[in-house]
Coordinates of C-alpha atoms in Angstrom, one line a residue:
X651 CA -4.2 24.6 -5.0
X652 CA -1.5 22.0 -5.4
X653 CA -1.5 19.5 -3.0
X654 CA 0.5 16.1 -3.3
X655 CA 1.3 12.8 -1.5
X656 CA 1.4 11.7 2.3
X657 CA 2.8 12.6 5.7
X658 CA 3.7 11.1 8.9
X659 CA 1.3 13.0 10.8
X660 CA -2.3 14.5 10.4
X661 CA -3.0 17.7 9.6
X662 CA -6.4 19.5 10.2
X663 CA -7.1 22.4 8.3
X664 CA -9.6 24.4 10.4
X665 CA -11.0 27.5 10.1
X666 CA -13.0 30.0 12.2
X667 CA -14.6 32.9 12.8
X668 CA -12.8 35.9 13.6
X669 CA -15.9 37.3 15.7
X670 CA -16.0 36.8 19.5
X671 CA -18.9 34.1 19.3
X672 CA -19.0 32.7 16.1
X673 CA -16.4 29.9 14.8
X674 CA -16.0 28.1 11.4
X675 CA -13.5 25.4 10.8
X676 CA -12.2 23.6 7.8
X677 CA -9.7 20.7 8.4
X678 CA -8.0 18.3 6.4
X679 CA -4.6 16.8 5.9
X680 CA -0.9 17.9 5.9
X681 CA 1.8 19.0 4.0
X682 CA 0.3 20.4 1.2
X683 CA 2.2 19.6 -1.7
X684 CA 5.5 17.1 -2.3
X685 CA 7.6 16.9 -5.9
X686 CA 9.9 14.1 -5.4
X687 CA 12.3 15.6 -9.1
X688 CA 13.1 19.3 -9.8
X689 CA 10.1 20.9 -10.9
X690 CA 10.2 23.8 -13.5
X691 CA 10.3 27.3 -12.2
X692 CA 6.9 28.7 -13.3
X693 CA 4.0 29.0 -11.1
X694 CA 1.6 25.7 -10.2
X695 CA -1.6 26.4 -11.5
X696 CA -3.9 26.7 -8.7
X697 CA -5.6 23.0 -7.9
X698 CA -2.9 21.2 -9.7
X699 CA -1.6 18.0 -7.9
X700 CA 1.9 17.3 -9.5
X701 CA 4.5 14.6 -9.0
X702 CA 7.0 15.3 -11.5
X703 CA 9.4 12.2 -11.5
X704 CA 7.6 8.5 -12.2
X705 CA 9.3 5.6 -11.3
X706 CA 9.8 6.0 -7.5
X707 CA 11.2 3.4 -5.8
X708 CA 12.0 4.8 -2.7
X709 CA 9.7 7.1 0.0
X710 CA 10.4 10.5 -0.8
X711 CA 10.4 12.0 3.2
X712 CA 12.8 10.6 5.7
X713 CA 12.8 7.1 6.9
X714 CA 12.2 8.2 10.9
X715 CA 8.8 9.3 9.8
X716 CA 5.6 7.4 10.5
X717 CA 2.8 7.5 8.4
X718 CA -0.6 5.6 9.7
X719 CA -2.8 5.5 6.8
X720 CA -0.4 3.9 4.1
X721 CA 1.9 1.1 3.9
X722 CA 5.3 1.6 1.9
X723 CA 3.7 0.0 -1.3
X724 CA 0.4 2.6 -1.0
X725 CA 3.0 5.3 -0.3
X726 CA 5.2 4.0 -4.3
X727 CA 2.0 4.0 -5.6
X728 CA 0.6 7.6 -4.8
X729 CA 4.4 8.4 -5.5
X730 CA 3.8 7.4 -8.7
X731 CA 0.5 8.7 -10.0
X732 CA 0.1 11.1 -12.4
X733 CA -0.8 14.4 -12.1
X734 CA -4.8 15.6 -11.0
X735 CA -6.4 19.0 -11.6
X736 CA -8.8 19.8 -9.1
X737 CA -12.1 22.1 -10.1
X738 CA -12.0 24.9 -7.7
X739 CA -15.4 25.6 -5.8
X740 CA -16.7 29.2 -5.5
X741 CA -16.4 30.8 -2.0
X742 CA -19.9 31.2 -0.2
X743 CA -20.1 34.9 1.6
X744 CA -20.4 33.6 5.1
X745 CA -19.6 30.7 7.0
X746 CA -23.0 29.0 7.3
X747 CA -23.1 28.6 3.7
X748 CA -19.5 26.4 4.0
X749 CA -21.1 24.2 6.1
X750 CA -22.7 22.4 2.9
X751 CA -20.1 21.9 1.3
X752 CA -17.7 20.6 3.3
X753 CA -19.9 18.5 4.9
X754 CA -20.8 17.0 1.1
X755 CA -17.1 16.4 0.2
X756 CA -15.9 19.6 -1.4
X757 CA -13.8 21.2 1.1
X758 CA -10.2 20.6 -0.5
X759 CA -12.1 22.4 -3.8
X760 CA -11.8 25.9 -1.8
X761 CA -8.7 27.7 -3.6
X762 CA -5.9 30.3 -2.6
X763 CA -5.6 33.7 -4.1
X764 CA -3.4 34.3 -6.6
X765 CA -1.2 36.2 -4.1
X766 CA -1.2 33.5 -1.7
X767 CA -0.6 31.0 -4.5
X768 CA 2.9 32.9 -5.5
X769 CA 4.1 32.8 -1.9
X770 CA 2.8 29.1 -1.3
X771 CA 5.4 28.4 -5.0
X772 CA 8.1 30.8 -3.5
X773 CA 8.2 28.4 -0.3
X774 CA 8.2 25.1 -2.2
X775 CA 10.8 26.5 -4.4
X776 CA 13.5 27.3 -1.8
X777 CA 12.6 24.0 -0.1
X778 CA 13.3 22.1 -3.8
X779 CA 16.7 24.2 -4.0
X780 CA 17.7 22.9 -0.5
X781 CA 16.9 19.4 -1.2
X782 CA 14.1 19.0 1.5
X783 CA 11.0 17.3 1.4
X784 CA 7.6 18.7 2.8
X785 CA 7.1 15.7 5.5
X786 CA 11.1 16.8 6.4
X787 CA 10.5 20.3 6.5
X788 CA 7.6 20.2 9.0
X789 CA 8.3 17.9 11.0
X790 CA 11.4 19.7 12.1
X791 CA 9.1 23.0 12.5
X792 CA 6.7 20.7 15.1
X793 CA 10.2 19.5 17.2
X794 CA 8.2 16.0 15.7
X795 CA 11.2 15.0 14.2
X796 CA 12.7 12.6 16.5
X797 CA 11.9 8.9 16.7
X798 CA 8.3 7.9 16.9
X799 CA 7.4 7.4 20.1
X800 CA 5.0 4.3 20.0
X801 CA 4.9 3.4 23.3
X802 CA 3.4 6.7 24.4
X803 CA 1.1 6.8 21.3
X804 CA -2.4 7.5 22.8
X805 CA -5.2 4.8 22.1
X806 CA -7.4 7.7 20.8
X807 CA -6.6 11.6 19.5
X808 CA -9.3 13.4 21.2
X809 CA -9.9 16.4 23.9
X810 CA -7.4 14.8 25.9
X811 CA -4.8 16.0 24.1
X812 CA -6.0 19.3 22.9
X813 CA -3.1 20.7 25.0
X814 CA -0.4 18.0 24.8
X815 CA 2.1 19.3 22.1
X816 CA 3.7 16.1 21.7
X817 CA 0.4 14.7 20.0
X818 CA -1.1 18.2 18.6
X819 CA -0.7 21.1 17.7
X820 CA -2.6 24.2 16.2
X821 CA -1.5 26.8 13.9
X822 CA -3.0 29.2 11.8
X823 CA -2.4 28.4 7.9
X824 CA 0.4 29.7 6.4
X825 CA -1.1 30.1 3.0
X826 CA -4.7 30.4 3.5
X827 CA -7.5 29.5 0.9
X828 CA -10.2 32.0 0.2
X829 CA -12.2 31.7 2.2
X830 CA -15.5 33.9 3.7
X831 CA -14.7 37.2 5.5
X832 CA -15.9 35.9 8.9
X833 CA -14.1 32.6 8.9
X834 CA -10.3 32.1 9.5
X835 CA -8.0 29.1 8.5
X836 CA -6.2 27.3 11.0
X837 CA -4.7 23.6 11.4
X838 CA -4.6 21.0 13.3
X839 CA -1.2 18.5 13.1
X840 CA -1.6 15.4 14.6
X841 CA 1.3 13.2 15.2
X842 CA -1.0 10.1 15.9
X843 CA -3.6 8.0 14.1
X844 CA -7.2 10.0 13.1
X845 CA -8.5 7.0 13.5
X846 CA -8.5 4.0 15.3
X847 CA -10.5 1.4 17.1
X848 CA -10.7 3.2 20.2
X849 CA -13.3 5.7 17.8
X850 CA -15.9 3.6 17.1
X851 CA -16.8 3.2 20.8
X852 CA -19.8 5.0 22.1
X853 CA -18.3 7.9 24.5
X854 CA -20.5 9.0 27.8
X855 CA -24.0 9.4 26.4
X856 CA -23.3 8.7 23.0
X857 CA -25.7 6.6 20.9
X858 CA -24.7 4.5 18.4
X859 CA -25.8 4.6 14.7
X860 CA -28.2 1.4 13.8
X861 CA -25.5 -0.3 12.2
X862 CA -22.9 -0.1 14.6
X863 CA -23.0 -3.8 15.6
X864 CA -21.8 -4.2 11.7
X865 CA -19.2 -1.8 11.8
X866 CA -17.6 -3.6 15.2
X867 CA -17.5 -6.9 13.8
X868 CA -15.5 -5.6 10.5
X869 CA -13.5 -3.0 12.2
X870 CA -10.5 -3.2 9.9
X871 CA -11.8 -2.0 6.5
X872 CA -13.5 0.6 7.8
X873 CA -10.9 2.6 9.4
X874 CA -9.2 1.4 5.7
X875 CA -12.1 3.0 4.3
X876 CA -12.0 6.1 6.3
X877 CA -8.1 6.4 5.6
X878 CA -8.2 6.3 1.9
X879 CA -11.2 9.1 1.6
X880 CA -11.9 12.4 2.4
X881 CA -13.6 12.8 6.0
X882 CA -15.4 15.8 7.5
X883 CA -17.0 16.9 10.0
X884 CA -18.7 20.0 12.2
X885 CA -20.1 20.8 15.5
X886 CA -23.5 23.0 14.1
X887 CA -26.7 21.1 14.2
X888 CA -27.3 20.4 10.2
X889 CA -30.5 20.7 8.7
X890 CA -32.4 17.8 7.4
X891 CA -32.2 18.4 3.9
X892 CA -28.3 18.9 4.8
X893 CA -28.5 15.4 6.4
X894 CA -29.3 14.0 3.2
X895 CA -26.8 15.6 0.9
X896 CA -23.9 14.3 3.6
X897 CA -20.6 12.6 1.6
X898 CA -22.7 13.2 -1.5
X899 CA -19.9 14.1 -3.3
X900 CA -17.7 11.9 -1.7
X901 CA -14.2 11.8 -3.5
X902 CA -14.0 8.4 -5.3
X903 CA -9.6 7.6 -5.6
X904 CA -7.5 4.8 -7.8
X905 CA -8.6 2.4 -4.6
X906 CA -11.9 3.6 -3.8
X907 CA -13.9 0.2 -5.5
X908 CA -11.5 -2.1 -4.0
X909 CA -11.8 -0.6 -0.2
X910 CA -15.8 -0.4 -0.9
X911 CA -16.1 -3.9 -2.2
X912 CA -14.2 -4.7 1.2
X913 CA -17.1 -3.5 3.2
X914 CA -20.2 -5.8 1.6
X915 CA -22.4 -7.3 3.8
X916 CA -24.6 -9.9 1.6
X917 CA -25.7 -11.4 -1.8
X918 CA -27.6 -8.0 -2.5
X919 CA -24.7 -5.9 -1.5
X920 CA -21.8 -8.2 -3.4
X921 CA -24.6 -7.7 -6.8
X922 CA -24.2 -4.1 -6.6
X923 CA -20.6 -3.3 -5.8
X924 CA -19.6 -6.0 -9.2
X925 CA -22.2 -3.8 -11.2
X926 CA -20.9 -1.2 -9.8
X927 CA -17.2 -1.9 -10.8
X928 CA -18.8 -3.3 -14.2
X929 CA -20.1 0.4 -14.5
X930 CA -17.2 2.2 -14.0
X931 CA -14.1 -0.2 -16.0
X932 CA -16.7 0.8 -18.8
X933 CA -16.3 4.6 -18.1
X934 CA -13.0 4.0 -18.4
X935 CA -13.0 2.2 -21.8
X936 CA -15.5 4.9 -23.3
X937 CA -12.7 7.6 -21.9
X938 CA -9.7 5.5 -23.2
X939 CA -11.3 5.6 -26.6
X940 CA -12.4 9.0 -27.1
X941 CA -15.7 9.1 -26.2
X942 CA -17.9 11.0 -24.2
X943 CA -17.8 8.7 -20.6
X944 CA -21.7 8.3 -19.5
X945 CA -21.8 7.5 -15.5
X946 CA -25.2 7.4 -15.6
X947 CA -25.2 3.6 -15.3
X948 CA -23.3 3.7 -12.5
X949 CA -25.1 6.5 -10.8
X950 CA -28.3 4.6 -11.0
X951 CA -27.0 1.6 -8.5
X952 CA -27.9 1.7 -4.8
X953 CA -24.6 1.4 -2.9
X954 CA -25.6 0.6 0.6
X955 CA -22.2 -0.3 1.9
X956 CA -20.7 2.9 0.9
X957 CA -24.0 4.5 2.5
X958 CA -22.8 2.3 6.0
X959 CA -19.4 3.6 5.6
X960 CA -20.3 7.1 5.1
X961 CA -22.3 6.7 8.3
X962 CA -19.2 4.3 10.2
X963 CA -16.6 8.0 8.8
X964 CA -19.1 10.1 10.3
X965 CA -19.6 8.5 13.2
X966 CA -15.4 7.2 13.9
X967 CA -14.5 10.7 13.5
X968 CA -16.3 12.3 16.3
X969 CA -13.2 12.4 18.5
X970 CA -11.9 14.6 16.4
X971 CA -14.5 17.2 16.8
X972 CA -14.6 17.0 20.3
X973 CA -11.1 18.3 20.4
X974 CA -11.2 21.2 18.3
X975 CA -14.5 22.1 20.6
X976 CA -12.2 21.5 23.5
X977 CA -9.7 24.1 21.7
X978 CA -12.2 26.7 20.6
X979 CA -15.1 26.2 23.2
X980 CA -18.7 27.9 22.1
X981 CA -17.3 28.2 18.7
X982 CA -19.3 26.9 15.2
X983 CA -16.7 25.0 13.0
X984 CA -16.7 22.9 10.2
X985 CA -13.5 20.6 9.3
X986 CA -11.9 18.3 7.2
X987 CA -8.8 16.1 6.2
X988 CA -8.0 15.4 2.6
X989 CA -7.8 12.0 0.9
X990 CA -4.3 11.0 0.9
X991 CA -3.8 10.9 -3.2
X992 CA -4.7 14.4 -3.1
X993 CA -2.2 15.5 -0.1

């Protein structure tokens, strides 16, 4: 599945069950995929991310459109990374086994069918003839393509809106990935923040994760953090074991040891993330001559403020699955947004 760059509003890609009383959900970011130059003709291979034309200097989507997670210098510099190939992740038979992986970090590894894959290339091939970018093309398809309206932005996304079209909408997927028979993919576009201070506040009976205190006093790169990865989450009661393995897999990106090392609290904390960095620059150097890179080094360090911002993600997105239940009440679901180098 090709996926590529960023968009002014938030797309969840959700998916349920096609049953009365059963509901899966898969969400995750936007507009699938953007080439900024004329791409060749033949098909994308299936989890290619492509951005044919280096040396953007300018956004690639209209001007009017807002986008909350990057600035304009993030938004030239995913504009200008090279291609990615994303592994593709085989398709469990039901929806309790996508719970897993989703929930681990592995939902944008779920792939279309071939079938689907032509007609996703078909549509980004009359778009390219007609000069139109992804961000352009769908915000005119939400009526979101006026100016921003700011002053009306809400302080949180959350059930509150579930039915206020300004600030969300829901749609099933136009080009699906496989998925299981019982589930369904739908998404989510949200024309306002995922996340913002507002989250990390205990709602009604709420209670807050241990290091909560730490998350409040250091607000700002954690909802950095949380915008530069891959976030998830589910309404289904997740077994212990399944507790364990959460953001296991957790999606490292080109910024991932810079937001991280943002996020230390303490001598012990600012040891591990320089060996941590120390680790990885030397994967890179085995990679960048010829050899076999060994992570093992690196796998071996205890991270405990990327633990803490796992735990401040899953915590700061909670509003988020709060509205889908408002949507699809006494439904099972399982969602997630995309990193945005990958969208």
């Amino acid at each position: 599945m090709a996926f590529k760059l960023l968009s002014a509003f938030v797309a969840l890609l959700f998916v349920f069950d096609r049953s009365l009383d059963v509901q899966a959900a898969l969400a995750r970011h936007p507009s699938q995929v953007l080439n900024v130059a004329p791409a060749a003709e033949e098909a994308i291979p299936a989890g290619t991310v492509r951005m044919q034309a280096l040396g953007i200097t300018k956004r690639p989507f209209g001007d009017h459109i807002k986008v909350h997670d990057a600035d304009e210098d993030k938004i030239l510099e995913i504009a200008n990374t090279p291609d990615m190939q994303l592994p593709s992740y085989e398709v469990p038979k039901t929806f309790d086994g996508l719970l897993s992986p989703v929930m681990q970090g592995n939902g944008v590894l779920f792939q279309r069918e071939s079938k689907v894959q032509l007609k996703w290339h078909k549509f980004q091939t009359e778009l390219r003839k007609k000069g139109i970018s992804y961000e352009d093309h769908y915000a005119k398809q939400l009526k979101w393509d006026g100016p921003y309206p700011a002053n009306k932005e809400p302080a949180m996304i959350d059930e509150r809106q579930v039915k206020n079209e300004d600030w969300v909408k829901f749609e099933r997927a136009q080009f699906p990935v496989k998925l299981p028979e019982d589930t369904e993919h739908v998404i989510a576009w949200l024309r306002a923040p995922l996340t913002t201070k507002e989250c990390f506040k205990p709602v009604g009976k709420e209670i807050p994760p241990s290091d909560h205190e730490i998350f409040m006093a250091n607000l700002k790169p954690y909802i950095e953090f949380i915008n530069g990865h891959d976030v998830f989450g589910t309404n289904v009661d997740m077994k212990d074991e399944d507790k364990l393995q959460f953001a296991k897999d957790l999606m490292e990106v080109n910024d991932s040891l810079d937001l991280q090392e943002k996020l230390v609290h303490g001598e012990q904390e600012e040891k591990a993330a320089k060996a941590y960095r120390d680790a990885k620059n030397l994967e890179n150097e085995q990679l960048l001559a010829g050899l076999e890179a060994d992570n093992s080094a690196a796998e071996k360090i205890d991270l405990p403020h990327v633990e803490r911002a796992k735990e401040a993600m899953l915590w700061a997105v909670q509003n988020i699955t709060r509205m889908i239940e408002a949507k699809y009440p006494g439904r099972r679901f399982v969602w997630f947004r995309v990193n945005r180098w990958i969208r």
